[in-house]
Short mmCIF file of C-alpha atoms in Angstrom, two decimals:
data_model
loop_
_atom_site.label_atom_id
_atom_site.label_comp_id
_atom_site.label_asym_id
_atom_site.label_seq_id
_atom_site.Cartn_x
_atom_site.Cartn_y
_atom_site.Cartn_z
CA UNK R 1 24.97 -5.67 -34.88
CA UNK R 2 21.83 -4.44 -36.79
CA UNK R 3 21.93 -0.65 -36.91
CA UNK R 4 18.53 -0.55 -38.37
CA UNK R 5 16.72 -2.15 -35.83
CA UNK R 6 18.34 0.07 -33.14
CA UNK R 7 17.38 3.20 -36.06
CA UNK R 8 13.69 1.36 -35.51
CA UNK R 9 13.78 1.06 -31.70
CA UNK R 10 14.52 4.77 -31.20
CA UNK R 11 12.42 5.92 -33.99
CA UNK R 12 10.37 9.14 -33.12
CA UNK R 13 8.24 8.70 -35.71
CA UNK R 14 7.32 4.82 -34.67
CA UNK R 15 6.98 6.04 -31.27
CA UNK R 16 4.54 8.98 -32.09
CA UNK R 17 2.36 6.00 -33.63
CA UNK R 18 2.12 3.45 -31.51
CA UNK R 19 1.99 5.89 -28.59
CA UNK R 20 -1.13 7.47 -30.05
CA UNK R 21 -2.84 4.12 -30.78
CA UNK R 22 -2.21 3.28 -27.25
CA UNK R 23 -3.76 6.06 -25.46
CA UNK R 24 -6.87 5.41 -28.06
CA UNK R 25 -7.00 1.76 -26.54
CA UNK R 26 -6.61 2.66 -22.89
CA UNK R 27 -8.66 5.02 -23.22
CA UNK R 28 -11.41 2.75 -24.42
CA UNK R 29 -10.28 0.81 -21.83
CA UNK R 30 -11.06 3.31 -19.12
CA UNK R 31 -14.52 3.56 -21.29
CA UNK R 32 -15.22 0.27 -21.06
CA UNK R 33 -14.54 -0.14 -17.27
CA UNK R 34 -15.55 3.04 -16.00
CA UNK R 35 -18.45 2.80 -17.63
CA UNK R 36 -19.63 -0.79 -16.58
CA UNK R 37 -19.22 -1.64 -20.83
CA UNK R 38 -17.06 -4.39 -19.79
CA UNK R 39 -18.08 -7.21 -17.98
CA UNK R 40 -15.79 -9.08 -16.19
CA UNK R 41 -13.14 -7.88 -14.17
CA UNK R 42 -10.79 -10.39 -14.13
CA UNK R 43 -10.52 -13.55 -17.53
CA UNK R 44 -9.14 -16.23 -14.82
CA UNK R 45 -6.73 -18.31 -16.38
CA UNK R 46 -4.88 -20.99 -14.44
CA UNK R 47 -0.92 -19.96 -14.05
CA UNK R 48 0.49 -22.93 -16.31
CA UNK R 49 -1.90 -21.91 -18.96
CA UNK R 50 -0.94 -18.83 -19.02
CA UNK R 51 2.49 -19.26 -18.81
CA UNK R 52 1.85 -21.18 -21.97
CA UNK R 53 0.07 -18.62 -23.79
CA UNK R 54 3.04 -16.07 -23.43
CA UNK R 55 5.60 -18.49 -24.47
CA UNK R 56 3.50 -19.20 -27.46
CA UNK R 57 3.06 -15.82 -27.97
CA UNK R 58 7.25 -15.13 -27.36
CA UNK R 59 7.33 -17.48 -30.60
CA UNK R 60 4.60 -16.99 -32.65
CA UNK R 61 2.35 -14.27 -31.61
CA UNK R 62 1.78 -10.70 -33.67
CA UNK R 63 3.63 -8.01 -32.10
CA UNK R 64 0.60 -5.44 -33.25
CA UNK R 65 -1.56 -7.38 -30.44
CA UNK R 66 1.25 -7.18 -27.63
CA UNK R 67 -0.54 -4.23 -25.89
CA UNK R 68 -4.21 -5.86 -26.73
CA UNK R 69 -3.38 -9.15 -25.06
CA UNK R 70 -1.64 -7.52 -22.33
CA UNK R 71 -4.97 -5.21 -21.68
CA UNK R 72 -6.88 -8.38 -22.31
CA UNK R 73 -5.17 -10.45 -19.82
CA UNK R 74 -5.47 -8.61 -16.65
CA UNK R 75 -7.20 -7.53 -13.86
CA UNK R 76 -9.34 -4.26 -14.29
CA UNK R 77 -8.92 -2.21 -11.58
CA UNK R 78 -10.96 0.57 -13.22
CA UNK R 79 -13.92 -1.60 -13.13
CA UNK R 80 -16.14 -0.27 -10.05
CA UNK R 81 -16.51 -4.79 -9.42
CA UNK R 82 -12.93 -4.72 -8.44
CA UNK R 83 -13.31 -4.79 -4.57
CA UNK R 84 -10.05 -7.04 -3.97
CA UNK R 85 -6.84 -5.84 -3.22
CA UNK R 86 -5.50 -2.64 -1.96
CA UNK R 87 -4.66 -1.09 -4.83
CA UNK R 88 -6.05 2.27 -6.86
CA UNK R 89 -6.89 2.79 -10.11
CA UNK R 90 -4.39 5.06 -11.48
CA UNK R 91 -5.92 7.89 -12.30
CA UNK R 92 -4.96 8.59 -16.10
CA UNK R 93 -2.86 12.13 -15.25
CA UNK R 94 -0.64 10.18 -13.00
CA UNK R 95 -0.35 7.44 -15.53
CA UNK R 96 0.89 10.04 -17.51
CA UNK R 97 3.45 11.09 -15.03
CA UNK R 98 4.91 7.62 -15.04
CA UNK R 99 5.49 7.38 -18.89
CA UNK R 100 7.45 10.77 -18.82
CA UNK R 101 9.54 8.84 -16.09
CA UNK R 102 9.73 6.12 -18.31
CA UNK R 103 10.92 7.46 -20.91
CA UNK R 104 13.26 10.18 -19.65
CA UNK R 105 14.61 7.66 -17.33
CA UNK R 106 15.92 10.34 -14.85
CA UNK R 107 17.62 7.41 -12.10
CA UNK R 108 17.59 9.85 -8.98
CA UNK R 109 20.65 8.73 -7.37
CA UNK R 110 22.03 12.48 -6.99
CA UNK R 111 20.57 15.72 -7.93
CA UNK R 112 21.75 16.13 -11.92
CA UNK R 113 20.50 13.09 -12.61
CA UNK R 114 16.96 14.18 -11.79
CA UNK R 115 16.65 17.69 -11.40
CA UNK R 116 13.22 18.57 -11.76
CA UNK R 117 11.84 15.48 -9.49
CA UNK R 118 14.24 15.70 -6.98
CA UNK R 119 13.19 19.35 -6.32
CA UNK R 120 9.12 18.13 -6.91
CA UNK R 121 9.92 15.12 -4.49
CA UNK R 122 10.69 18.00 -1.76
CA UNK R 123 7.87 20.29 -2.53
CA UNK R 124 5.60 17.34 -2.11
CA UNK R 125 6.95 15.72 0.79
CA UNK R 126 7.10 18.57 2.78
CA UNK R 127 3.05 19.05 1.59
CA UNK R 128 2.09 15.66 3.24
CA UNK R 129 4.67 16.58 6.09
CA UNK R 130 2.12 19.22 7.06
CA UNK R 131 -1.01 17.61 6.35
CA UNK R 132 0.47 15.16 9.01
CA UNK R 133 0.81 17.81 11.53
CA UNK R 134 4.58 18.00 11.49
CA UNK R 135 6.63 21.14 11.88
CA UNK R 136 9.02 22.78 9.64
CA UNK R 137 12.10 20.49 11.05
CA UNK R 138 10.06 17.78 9.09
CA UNK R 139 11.53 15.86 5.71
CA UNK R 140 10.77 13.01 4.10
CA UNK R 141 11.25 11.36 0.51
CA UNK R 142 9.65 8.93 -1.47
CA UNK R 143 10.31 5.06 -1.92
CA UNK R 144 9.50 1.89 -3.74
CA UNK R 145 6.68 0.52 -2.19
CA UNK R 146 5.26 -0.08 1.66
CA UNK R 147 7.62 -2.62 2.64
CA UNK R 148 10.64 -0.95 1.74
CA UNK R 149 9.49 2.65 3.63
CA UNK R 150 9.04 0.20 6.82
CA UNK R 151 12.08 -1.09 6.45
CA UNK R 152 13.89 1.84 5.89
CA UNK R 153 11.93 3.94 8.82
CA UNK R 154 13.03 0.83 11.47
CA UNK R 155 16.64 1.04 10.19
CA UNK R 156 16.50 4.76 11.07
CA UNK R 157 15.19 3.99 14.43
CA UNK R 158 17.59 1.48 15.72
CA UNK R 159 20.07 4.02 13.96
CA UNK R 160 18.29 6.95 16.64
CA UNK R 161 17.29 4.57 19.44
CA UNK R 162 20.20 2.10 20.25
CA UNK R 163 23.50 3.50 21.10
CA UNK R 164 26.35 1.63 19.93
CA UNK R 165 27.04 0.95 16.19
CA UNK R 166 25.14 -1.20 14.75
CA UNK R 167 26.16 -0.50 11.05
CA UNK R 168 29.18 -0.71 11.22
CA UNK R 169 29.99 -3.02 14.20
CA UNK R 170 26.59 -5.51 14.34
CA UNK R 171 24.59 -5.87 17.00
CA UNK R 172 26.05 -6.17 20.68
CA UNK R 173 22.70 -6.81 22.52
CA UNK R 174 19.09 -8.37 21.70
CA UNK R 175 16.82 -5.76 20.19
CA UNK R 176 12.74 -5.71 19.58
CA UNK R 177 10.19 -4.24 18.30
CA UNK R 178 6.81 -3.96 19.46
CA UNK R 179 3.43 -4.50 16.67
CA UNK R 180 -0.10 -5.33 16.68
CA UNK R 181 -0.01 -9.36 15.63
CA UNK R 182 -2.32 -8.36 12.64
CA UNK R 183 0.05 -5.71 11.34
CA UNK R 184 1.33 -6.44 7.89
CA UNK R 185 3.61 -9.30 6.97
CA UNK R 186 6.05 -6.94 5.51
CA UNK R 187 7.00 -5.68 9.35
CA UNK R 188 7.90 -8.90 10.83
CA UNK R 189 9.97 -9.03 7.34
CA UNK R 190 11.65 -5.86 7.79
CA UNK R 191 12.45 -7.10 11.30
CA UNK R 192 13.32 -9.92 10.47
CA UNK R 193 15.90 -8.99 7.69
CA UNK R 194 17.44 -6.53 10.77
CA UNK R 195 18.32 -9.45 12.18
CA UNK R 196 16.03 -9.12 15.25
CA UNK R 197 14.72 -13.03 14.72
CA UNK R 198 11.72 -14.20 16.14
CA UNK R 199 12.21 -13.06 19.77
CA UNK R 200 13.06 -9.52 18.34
CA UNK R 201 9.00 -9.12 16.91
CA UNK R 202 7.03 -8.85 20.03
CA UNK R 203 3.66 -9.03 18.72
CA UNK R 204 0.78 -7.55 20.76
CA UNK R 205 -2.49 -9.50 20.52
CA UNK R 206 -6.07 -7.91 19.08
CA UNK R 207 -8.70 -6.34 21.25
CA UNK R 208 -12.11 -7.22 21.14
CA UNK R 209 -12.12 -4.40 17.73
CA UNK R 210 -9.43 -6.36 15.88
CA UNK R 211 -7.00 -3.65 16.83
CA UNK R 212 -3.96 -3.31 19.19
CA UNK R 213 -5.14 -4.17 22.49
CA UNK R 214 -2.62 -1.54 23.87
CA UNK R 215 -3.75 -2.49 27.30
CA UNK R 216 -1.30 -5.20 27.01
CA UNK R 217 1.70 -3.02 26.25
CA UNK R 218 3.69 -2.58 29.91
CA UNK R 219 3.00 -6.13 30.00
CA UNK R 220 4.73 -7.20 26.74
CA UNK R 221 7.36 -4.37 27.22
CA UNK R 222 8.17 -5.85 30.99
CA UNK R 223 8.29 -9.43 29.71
CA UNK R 224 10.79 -8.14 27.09
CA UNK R 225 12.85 -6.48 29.50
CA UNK R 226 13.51 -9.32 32.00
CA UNK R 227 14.83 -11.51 28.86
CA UNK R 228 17.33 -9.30 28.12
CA UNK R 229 15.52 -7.35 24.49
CA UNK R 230 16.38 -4.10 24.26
CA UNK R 231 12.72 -2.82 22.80
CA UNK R 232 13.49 0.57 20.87
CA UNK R 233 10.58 1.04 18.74
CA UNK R 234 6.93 0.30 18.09
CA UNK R 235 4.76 0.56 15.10
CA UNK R 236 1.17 1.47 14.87
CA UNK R 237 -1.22 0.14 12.14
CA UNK R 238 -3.33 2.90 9.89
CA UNK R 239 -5.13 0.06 9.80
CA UNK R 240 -3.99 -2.97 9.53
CA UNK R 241 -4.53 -4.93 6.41
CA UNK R 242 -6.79 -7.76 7.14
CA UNK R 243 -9.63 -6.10 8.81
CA UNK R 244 -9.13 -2.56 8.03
CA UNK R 245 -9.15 -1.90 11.46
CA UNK R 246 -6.80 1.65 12.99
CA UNK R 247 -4.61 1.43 16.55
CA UNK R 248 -5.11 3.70 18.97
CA UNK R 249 -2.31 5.94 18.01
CA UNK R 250 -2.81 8.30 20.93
CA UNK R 251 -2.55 5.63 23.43
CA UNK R 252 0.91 3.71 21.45
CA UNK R 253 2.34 7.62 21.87
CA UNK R 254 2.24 7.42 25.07
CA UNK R 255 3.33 4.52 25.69
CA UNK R 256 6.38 5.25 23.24
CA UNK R 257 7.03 8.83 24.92
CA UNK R 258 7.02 6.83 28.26
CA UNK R 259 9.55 4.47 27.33
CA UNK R 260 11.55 6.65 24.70
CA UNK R 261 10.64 4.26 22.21
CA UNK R 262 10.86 5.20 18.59
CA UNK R 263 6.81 5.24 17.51
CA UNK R 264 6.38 4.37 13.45
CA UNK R 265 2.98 4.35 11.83
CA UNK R 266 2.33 1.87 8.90
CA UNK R 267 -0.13 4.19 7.75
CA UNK R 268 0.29 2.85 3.70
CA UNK R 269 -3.60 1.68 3.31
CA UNK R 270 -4.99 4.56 5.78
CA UNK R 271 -2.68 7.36 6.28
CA UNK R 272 -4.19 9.11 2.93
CA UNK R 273 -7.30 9.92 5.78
CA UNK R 274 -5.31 13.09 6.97
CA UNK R 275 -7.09 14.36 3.96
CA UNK R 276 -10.40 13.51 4.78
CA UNK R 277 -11.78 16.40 6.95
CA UNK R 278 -14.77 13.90 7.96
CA UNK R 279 -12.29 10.77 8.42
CA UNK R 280 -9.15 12.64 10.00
CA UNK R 281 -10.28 11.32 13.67
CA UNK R 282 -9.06 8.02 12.29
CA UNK R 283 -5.45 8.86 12.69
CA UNK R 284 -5.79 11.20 15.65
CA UNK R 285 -2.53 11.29 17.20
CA UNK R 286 -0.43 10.65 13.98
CA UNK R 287 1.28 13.75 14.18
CA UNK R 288 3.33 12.68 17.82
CA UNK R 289 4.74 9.36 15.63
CA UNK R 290 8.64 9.68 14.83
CA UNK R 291 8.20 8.87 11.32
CA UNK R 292 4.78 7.92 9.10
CA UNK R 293 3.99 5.58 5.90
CA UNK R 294 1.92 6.25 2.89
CA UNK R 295 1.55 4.90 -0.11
CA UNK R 296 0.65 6.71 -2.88
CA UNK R 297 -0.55 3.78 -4.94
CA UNK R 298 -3.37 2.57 -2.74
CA UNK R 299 -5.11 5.41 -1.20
CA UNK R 300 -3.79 8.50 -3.59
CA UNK R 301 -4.71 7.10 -7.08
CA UNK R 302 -1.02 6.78 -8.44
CA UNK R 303 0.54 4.35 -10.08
CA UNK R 304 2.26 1.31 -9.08
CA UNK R 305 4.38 1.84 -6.95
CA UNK R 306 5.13 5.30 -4.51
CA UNK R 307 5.32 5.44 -0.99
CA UNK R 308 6.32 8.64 1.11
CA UNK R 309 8.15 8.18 4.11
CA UNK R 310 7.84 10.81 6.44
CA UNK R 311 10.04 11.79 9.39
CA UNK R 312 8.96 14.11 12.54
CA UNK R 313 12.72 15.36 12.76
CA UNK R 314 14.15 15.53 9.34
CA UNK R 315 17.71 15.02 10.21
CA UNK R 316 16.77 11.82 11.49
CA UNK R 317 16.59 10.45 7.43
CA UNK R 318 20.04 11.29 7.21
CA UNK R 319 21.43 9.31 9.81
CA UNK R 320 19.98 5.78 8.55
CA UNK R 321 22.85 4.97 5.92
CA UNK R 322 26.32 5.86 6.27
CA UNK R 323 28.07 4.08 3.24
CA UNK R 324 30.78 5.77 1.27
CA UNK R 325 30.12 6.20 -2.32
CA UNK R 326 32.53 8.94 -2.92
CA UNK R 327 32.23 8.72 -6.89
CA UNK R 328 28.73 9.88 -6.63
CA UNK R 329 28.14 12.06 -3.75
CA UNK R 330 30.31 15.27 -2.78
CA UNK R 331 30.32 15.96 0.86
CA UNK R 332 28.48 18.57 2.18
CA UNK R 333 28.23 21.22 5.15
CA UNK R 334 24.71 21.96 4.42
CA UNK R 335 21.82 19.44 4.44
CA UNK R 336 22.01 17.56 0.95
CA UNK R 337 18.56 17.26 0.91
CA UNK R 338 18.70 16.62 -3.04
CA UNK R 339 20.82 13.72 -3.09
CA UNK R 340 18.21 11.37 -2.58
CA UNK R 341 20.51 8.11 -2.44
CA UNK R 342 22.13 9.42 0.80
CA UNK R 343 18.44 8.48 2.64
CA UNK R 344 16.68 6.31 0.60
CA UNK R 345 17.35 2.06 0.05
CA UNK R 346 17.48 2.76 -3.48
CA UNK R 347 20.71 3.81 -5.25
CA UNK R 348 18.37 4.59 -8.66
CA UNK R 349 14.75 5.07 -8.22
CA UNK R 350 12.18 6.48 -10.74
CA UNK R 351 10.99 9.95 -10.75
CA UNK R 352 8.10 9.02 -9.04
CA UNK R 353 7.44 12.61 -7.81
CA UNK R 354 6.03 13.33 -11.13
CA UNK R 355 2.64 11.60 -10.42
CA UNK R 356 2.09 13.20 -7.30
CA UNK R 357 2.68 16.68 -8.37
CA UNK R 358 0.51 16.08 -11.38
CA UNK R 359 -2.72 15.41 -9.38
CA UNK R 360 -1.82 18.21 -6.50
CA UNK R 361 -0.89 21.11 -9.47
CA UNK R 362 -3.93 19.65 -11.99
CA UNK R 363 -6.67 19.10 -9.07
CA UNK R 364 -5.65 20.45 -6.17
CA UNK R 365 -5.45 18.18 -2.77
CA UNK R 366 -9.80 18.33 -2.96
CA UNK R 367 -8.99 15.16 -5.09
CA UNK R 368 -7.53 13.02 -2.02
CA UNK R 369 -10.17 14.42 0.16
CA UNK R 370 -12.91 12.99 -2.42
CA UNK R 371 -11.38 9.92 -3.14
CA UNK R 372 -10.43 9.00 0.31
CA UNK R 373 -14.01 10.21 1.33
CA UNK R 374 -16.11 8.41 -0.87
CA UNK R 375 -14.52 5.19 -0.46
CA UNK R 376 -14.67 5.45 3.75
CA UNK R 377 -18.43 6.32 2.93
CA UNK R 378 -18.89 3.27 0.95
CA UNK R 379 -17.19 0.68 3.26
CA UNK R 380 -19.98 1.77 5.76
CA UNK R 381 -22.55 1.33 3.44
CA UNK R 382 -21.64 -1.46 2.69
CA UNK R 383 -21.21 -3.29 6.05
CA UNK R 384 -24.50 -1.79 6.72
CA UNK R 385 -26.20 -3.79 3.80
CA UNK R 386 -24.29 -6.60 5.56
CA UNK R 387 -25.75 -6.11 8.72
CA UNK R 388 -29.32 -5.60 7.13
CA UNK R 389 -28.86 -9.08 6.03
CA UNK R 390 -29.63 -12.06 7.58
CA UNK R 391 -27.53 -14.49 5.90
CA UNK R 392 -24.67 -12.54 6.17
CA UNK R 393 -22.29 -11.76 9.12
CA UNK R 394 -19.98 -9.17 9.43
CA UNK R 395 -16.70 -9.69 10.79
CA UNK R 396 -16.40 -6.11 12.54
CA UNK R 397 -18.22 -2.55 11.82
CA UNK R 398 -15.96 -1.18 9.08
CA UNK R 399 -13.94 1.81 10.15
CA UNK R 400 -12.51 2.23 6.23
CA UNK R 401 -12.91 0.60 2.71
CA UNK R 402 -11.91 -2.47 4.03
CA UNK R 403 -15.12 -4.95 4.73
CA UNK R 404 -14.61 -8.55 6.19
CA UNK R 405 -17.78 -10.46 5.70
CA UNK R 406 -19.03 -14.61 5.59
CA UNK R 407 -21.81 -16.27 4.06
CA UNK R 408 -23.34 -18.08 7.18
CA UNK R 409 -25.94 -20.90 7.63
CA UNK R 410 -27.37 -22.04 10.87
CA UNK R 411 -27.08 -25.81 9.98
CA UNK R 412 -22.95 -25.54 9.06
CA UNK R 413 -20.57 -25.30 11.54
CA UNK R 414 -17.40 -23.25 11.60
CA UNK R 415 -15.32 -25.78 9.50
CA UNK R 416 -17.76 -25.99 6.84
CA UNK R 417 -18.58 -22.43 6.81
CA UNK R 418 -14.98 -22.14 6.27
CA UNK R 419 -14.85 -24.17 3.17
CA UNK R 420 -18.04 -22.90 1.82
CA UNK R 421 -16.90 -19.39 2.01
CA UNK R 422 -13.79 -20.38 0.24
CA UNK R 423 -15.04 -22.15 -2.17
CA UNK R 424 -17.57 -19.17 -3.00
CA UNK R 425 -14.49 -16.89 -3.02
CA UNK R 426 -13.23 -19.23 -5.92
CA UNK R 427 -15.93 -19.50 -7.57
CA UNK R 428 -16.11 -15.65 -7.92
CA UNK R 429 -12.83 -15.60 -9.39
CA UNK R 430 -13.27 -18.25 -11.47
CA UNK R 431 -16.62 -16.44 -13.06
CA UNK R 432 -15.42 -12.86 -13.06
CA UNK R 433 -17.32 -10.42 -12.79
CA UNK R 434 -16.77 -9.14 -9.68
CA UNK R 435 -12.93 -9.81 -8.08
CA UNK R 436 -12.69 -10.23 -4.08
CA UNK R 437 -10.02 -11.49 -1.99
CA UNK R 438 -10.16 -13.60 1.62
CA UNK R 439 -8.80 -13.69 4.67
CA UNK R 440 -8.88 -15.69 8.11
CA UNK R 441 -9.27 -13.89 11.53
CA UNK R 442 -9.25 -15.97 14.65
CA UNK R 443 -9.42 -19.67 12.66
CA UNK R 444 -12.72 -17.50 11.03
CA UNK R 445 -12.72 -17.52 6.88
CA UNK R 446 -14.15 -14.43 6.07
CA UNK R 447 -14.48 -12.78 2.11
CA UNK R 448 -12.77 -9.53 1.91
CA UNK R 449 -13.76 -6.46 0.13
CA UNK R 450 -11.76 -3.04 -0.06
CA UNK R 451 -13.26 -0.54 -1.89
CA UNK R 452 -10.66 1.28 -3.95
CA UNK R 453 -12.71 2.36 -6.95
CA UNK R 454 -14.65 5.82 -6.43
CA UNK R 455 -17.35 4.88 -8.81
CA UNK R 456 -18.64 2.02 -7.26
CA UNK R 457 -22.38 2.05 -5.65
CA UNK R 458 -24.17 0.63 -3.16
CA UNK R 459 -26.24 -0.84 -6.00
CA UNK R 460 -22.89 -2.83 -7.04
CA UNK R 461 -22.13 -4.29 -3.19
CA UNK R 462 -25.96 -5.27 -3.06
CA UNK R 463 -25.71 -7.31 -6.55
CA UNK R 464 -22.51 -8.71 -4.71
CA UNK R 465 -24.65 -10.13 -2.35
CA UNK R 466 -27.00 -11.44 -4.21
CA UNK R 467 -24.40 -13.28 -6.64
CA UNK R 468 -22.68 -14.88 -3.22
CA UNK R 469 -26.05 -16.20 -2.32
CA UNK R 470 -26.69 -17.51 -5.57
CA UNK R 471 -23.66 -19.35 -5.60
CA UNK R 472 -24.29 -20.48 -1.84
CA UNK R 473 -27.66 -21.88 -3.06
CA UNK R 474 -26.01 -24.06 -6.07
CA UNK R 475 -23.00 -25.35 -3.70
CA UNK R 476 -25.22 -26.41 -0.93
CA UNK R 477 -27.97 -28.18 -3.11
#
């Protein structure tokens, strides 16, 4: 082997430089996107294409440009004409918290092999803890990503809920779970990998609001009784993903304390509103579920990707995994609250703790307020420039960021407003400049918007508009 390039690899010196040249670019970055310099918010490529490029590049491309192409080559989520998918723009700090975790490469598993975050992790979990309303028996930790808290919170509540042993015995009986059929795809997954198959997801249909129509709970609950599903938990959406739209989360705790069911709140998009003194109604009742979702990457401006996982009775995130791994852990009397890989999925995780204490100690929690604030503030703006407008129809009033919207035309009908509204969607992506997503509701094909970047305006959303009915214009003539 090559000792010099290894000598090269590891070289302070080389680091120092291109680390410094890098900050100078993304920070010109940030200038450029922040600052509407930049025009486009996405160069669409097709995927063989680029697949193309970077094996090209693999081969033949200058090593120097890595970072440039890289920066080139995706989607700017700093750019205030990103409206698409649920996900922040990092704000710098925390960015900065990630390369320490990077490079220190601290893996978590047990306490000396991440002091200093495993200690943060508990200082900041117990912070959202109260936010949430929860006592001092509270505890929670953070996770990789939304779907893997879900999963992790349901495992815990079978754990709590059904009696005999699952873990180590299987399953001896049929067991469910109830959710709002709009809930996110990574529920049914979670369920589904518990091995509670189809039968096991009892899905509750939308009300009129594109919420849980929790008057059809006893119903669904009764109908799962008689075929022999042992129901022992539901979930609660805060909101759900396509339409932005929150449960009632008063009325599912009831219903949960009524039937000793286990009550879990997705809140990953829309829990972050427990820090919005003006937007806190939205999760009234979140403080009676067993155990909460939030991810820090969507409505807490961190980084790809952090999710806290919170639990009403702490002890309860000790019972979900009972595998020995004697080499690593030493048994305990007390609570072992440091060795994270007794309670999370994750036998290594990053020190993900880092970027959330960074913002709380640098800004204070006014910073989720704001954020969380403004962007409620413009997802009502914006469906009211929607409403304003005749050639537009709004899906449902917005009770977040999230905005569900079509172009409409009194001459189409629903299957060619459909494909008009997808091919506008397209055609968006294809030009740009601003990047939206899409979803259907109820055989409907509506564009969707969520507002994730603070310094968006309403002057943005109403150039939006007029772009879409430029484009409507061309496709229809």
């Amino acid at each position: 082997m090559d000792k010099s390039l290894l000598k090269i690899a590891y070289s302070p010196e080389g680091f120092r430089k291109r680390g410094h040249e890098l900050v100078d670019q993304l920070a010109d970055h940030l200038d450029a996107t922040l600052n509407g310099k930049s025009k486009k918010v996405i160069n669409w490529n097709l995927p063989e294409d680029e697949y193309a490029f970077w094996n090209g590049f693999l081969e033949n491309g200058e090593s120097s440009q890595l970072f440039t192409e890289i920066v080139k080559r995706t989607t700017h989520v700093h750019n205030p004409k990103y409206i698409g998918h649920q996900v922040s723009p990092a704000a710098p700090l925390a960015s900065l918290g990630g390369l320490i975790s990077s490079l220190l490469n601290n893996g978590m598993a047990v306490y000396e092999m991440g002091m200093a975050p495993s200690a943060i992790e508990r200082v900041i979990t117990e912070f959202i803890c109260s936010k949430i309303g929860y006592d001092e028996q509270s505890r929670g930790f953070l996770t990789s990503g939304g779907t893997l808290a879900n999963l992790t919170a349901l495992l815990t509540a079978r754990k709590v809920k059904v009696e005999h042993d699952i873990w180590n015995d299987g399953h001896q009986e049929s067991l469910g779970i109830m959710v709002y059929e709009e809930a996110h795809y990574c529920v049914d997954r979670a369920a589904r990998i518990m091995g509670l198959g189809d039968k096991g997801v009892i899905k509750i249909p939308a009300s009129s609001s594109y919420n849980m129509d929790v008057s059809q709970l006893e119903e669904h609950y009764q109908k799962a009784q008689k075929e022999g599903i042992h129901v022992f938990a539901i979930v609660g959406s805060a909101p759900s993903t396509a339409t932005g739209m929150y449960d009632d989360l008063l009325a599912i705790a009831d219903f949960s304390m009524k039937h000793n069911l286990w009550f879990h709140i997705d809140g990953a998009h829309g829990g972050a509103s427990i820090f919005s003194p003006k937007y806190k109604h939205t999760v009234k009742g979140i403080d009676r579920a067993d155990s909460v979702v939030i991810d820090g990457h969507k409505m807490m401006m961190m980084p790809i990707i952090t999710t806290a996982l919170l639990y009403k009775n702490g002890n309860h995130s000790h019972s979900t995994f009972s595998q020995k791994a004697d080499y690593l852990l030493q048994q305990s009397e007390d609570e072992d609250w440091y060795n994270y890989a007794k309670r999370t999925f994750e036998c290594t995780k990053t020190m993900m703790s880092i970027q959330w204490f960074t913002l709380l100690k640098t800004y204070g929690e006014g910073i989720f307020n704001e954020y969380v604030t403004t962007l409620y503030d413009l997802g009502h703006q914006f469906g009211e420039l929607i409403l304003a407008n005749p050639q537009f129809e709004l899906a449902i009033k917005p009770m977040s960021n999230i905005v569900c919207f079509r172009y409409i035309d009194d001459i189409l009908n629903n299957i060619e407003l459909n494909e008009l509204n997808a091919t506008i969607r397209q055609q968006l992506l294809e030009e740009g400049e601003y990047y939206i997503v899409q979803t259907k509701v109820n055989g409907v094909h509506y564009l969707r918007t969520t507002i994730m970047n603070p310094f968006t305006t309403s002057e943005h959303l109403e150039q939006l508009l007029e772009i879409i009915k430029g484009i409507a214009l061309t496709l229809k003539s």
